[in-house]
Short mmCIF file of C-alpha atoms and ligand atoms in Angstrom, two decimals:
data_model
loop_
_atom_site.label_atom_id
_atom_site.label_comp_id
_atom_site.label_asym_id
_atom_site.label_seq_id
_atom_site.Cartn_x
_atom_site.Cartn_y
_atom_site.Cartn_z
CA UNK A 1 -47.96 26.66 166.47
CA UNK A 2 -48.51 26.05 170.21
CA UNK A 3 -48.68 28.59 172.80
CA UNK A 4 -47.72 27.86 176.70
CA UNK A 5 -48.35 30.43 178.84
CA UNK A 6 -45.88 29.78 181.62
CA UNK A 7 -43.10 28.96 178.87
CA UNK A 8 -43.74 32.85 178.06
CA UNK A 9 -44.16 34.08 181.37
CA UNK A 10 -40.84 32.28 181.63
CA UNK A 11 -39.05 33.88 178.68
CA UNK A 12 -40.23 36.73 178.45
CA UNK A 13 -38.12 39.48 178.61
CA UNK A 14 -36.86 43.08 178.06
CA UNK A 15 -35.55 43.13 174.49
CA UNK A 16 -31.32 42.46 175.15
CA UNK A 17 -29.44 45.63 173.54
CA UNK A 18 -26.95 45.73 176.23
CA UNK A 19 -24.12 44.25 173.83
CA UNK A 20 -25.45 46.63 170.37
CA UNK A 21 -23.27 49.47 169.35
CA UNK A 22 -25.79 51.73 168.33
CA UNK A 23 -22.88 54.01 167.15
CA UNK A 24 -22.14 51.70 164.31
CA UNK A 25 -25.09 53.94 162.27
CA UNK A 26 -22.60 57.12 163.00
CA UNK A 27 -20.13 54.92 160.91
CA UNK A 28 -22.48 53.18 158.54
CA UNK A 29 -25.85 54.99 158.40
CA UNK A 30 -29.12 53.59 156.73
CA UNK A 31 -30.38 54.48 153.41
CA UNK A 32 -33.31 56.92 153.65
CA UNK A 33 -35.91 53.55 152.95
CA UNK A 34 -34.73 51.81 155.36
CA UNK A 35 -35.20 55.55 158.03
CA UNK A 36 -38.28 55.80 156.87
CA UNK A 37 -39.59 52.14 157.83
CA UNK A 38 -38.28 52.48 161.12
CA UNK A 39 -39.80 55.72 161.96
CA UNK A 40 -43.52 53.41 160.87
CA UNK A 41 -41.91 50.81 163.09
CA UNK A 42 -41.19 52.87 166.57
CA UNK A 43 -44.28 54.92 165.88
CA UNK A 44 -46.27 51.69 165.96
CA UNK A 45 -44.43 49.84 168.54
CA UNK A 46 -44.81 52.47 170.89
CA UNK A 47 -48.59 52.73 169.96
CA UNK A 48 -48.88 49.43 171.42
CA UNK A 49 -50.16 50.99 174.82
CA UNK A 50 -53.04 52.26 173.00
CA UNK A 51 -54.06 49.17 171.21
CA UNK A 52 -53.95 47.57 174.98
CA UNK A 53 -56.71 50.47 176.02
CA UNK A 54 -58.62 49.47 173.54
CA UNK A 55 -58.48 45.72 174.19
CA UNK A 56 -59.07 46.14 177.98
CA UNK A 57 -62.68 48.16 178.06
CA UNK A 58 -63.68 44.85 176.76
CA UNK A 59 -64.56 41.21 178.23
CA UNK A 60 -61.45 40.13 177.58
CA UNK A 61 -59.73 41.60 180.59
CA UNK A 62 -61.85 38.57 182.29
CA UNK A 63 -59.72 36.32 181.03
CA UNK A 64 -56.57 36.42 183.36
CA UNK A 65 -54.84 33.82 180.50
CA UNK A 66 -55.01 36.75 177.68
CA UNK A 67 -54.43 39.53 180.27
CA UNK A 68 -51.37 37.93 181.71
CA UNK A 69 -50.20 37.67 177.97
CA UNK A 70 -51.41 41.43 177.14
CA UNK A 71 -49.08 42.69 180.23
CA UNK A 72 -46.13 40.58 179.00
CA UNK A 73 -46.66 41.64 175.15
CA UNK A 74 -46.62 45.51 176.69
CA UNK A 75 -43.90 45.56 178.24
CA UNK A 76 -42.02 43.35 175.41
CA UNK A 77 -43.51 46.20 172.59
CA UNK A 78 -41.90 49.03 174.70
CA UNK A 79 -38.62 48.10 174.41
CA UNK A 80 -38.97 47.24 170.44
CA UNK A 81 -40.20 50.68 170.50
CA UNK A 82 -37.18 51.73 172.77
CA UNK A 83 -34.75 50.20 170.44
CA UNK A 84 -35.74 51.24 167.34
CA UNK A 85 -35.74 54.76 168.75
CA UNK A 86 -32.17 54.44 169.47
CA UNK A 87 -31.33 53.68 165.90
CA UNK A 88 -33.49 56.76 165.09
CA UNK A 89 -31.51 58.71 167.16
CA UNK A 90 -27.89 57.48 166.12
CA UNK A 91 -29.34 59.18 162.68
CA UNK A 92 -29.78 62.56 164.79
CA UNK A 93 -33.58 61.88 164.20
CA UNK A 94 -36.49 62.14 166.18
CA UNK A 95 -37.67 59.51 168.74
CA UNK A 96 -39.00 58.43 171.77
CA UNK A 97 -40.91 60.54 174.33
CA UNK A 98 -41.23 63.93 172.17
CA UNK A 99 -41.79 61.85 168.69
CA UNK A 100 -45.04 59.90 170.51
CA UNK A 101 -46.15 62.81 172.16
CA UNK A 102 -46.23 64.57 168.74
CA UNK A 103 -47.67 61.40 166.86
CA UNK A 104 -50.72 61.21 169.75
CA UNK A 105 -51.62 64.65 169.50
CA UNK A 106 -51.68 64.38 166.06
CA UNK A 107 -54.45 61.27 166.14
CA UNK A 108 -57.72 61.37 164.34
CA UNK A 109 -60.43 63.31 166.67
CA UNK A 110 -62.44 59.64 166.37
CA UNK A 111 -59.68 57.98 168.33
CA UNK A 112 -60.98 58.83 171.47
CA UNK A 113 -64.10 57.01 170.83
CA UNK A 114 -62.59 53.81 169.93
CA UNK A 115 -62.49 52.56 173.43
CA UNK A 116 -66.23 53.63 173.87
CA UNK A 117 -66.70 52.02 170.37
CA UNK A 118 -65.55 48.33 171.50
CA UNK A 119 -66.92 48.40 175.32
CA UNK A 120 -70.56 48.85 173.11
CA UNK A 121 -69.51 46.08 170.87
CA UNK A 122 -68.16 44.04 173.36
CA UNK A 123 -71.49 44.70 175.49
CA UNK A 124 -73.48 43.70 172.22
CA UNK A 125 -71.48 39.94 171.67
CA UNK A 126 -69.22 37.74 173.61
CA UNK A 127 -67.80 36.66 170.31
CA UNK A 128 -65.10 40.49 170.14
CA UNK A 129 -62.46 38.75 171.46
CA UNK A 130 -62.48 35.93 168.68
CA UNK A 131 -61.74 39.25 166.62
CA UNK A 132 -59.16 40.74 168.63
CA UNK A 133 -57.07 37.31 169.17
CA UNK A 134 -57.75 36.99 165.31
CA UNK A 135 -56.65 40.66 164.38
CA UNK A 136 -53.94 40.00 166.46
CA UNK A 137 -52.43 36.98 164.80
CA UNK A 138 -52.64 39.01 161.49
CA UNK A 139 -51.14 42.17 162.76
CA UNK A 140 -48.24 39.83 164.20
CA UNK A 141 -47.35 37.69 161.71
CA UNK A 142 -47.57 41.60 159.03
CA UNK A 143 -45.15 43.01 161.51
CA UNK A 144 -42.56 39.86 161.31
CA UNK A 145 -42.90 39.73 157.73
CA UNK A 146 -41.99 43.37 157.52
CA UNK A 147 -39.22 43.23 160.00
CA UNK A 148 -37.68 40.11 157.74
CA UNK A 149 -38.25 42.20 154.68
CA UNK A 150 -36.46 45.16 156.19
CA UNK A 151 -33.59 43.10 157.56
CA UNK A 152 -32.71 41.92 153.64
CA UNK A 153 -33.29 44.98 152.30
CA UNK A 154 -31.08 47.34 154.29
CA UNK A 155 -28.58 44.81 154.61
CA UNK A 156 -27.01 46.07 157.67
CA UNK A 157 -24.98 44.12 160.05
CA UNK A 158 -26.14 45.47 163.24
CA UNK A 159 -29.56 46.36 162.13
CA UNK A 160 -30.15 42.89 161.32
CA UNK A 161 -28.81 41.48 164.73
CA UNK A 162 -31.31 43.94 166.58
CA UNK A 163 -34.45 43.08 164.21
CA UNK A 164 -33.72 39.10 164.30
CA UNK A 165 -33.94 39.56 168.40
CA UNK A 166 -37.58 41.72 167.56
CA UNK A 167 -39.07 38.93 165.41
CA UNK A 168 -38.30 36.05 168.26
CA UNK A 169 -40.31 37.52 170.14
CA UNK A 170 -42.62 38.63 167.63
CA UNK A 171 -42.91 34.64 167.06
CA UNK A 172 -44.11 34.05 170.93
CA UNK A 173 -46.73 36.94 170.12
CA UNK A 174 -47.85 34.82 167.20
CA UNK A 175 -47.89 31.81 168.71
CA UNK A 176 -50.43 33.43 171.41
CA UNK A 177 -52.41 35.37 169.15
CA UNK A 178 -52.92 32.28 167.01
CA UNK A 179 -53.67 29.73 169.27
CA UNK A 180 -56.66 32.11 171.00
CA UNK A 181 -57.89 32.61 167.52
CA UNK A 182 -57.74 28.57 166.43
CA UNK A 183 -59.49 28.41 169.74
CA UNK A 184 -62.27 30.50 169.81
CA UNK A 185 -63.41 30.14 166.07
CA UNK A 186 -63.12 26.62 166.18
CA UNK A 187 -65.97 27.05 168.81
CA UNK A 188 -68.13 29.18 167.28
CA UNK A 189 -69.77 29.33 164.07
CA UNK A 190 -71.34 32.76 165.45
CA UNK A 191 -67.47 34.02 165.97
CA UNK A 192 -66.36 33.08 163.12
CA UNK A 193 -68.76 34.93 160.81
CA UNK A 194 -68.28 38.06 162.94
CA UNK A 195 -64.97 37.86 162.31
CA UNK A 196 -64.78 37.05 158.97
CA UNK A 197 -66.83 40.36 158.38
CA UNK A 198 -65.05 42.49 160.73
CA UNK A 199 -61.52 41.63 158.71
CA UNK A 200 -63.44 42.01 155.65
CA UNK A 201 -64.88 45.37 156.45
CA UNK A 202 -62.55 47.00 159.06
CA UNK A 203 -58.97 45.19 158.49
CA UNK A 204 -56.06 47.44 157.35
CA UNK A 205 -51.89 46.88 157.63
CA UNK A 206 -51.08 47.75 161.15
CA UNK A 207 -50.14 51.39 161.54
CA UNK A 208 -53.11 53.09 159.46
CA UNK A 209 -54.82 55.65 161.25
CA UNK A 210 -52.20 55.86 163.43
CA UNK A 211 -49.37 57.25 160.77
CA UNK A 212 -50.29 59.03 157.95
CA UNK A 213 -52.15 57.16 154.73
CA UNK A 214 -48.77 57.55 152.60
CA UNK A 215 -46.18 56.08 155.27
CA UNK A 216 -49.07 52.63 155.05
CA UNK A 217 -48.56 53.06 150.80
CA UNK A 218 -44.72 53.47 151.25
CA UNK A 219 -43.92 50.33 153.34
CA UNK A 220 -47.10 48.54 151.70
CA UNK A 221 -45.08 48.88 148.39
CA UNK A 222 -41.19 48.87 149.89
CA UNK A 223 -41.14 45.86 151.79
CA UNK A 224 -43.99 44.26 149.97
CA UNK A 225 -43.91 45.23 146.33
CA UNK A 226 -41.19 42.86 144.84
CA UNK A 227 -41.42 39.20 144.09
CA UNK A 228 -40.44 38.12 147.63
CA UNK A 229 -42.66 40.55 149.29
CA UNK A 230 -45.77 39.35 147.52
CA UNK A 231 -44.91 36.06 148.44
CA UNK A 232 -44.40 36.46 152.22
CA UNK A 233 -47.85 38.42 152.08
CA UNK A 234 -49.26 35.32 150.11
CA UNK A 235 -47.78 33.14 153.30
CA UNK A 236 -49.84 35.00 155.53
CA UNK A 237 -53.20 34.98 153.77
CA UNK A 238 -52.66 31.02 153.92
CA UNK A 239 -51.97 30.82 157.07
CA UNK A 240 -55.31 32.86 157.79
CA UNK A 241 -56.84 30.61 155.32
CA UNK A 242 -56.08 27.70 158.07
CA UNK A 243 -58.05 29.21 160.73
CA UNK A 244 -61.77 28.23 161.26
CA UNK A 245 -63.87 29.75 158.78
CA UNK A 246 -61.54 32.36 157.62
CA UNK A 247 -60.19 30.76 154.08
CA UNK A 248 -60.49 33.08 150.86
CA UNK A 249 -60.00 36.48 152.28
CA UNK A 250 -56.92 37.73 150.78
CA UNK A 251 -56.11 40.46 153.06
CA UNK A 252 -52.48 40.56 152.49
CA UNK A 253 -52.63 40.15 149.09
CA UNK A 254 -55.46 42.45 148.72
CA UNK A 255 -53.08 45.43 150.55
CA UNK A 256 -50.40 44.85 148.34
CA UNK A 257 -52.16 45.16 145.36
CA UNK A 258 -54.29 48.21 146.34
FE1 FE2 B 1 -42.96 44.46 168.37
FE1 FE2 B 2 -45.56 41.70 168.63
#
């Protein structure tokens, strides 16, 4: 896991769907599990923007490496967003502009607070962005789990093609998130206990407060209920294990089984 920034820069790229038939759903459509995951899916790709406004009232939009990432990871998130909508769609379901428009006015009256929550936090420690990079890494590596869970479980030839494309660049997501975190803990005792109690107190599968509680339960338990989900989830809790400080939290695990 090594992250080079103008390796990214390089790559990255608008998600490639030119060469997808997205009429192949008219022809083969998914099973209603499989709809229902991707409406989760779009709803939190496209709620990437908003995770970026929270990010930015803090001191880490000092740091021109992680805001060159943030800008890249953006614009790569849209267009996951983007695609998955058009799969949505080729069901005659709702996505895109009108489904996030609905979804945001729908948000928790305490989401307009958040940013003011985390420029007072941020103001209080220089140790938030430790968290973020570290939330990050967690939320990244979830959302390629899920996406590889998804892809096996519908078992659909185009589907998979699209999602495989997703989780590449997932993986460069991963690889940044990761190598901030590894960074920054390994520097700081003080960061590392902070975050260590933030996951501990605040952390929750990407997606909650954001879609409703039983959407989280239903892809919680669909992609991660079975045999092989509880092992990719146990994956992930050792790979948090491995970073500074963090070993014995369980989060993963601890979601699954709730
Ligand atoms: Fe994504
Ligand atoms: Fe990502």
């Amino acid at each position: 896991m090594t992250f080079d920034a103008a390796t990214y820069q390089h790559h990255s790229a608008r998600l490639q769907t030119e060469d997808i038939d997205f009429d192949t759903f008219r022809d083969r459509p998914l099973g209603p599990e499989a709809l229902r995951c991707l409406r989760y899916m779009h709803d939190v790709e496209s709620h990437t923007v908003c995770y970026l406004r929270d990010i930015l009232v803090t001191r880490a939009h000092r740091d021109p490496a992680v805001t060159s990432f943030l800008t890249l990871w953006n614009y790569e998130e849209f267009w996951h967003g983007d695609a998955i909508a058009r799969v949505l769609a080729a069901h005659d379901e709702s996505a895109g502009a009108t489904r996030i428009a609905a979804l945001r006015r729908r948000l928790p009256r305490g989401d307009r607070w958040r940013p003011v929550g985390f420029q007072i936090a941020s103001s209080l420690t220089p140790q938030l962005t430790a968290v973020h990079m570290t939330w990050g890494a967690v939320n990244e590596w979830t959302t390629q789990a899920a996406y590889a869970r998804l892809s096996r479980l519908a078992d659909h030839p185009t589907l998979s093609v699209l999602l495989k494309r997703i989780m590449k660049q997932e993986g460069r997501h991963i690889d940044f998130y990761a190598t901030e975190a590894t960074g920054r803990l390994s520097s700081s005792r003080a960061a590392q206990r902070l975050t260590r109690w933030a996951l501990r107190r605040f952390w929750s599968p990407v997606g909650t407060g954001v879609v409703p509680g039983s959407e989280v339960d239903f892809l919680r338990t669909y992609l991660f209920g079975d045999d092989d989900g509880r092992s990719m989830a146990e994956r992930i809790d050792r790979r948090v294990d491995r970073l500074p400080g963090l070993d014995g939290l369980h989060l993963l695990s601890g979601a699954v089984a709730a």
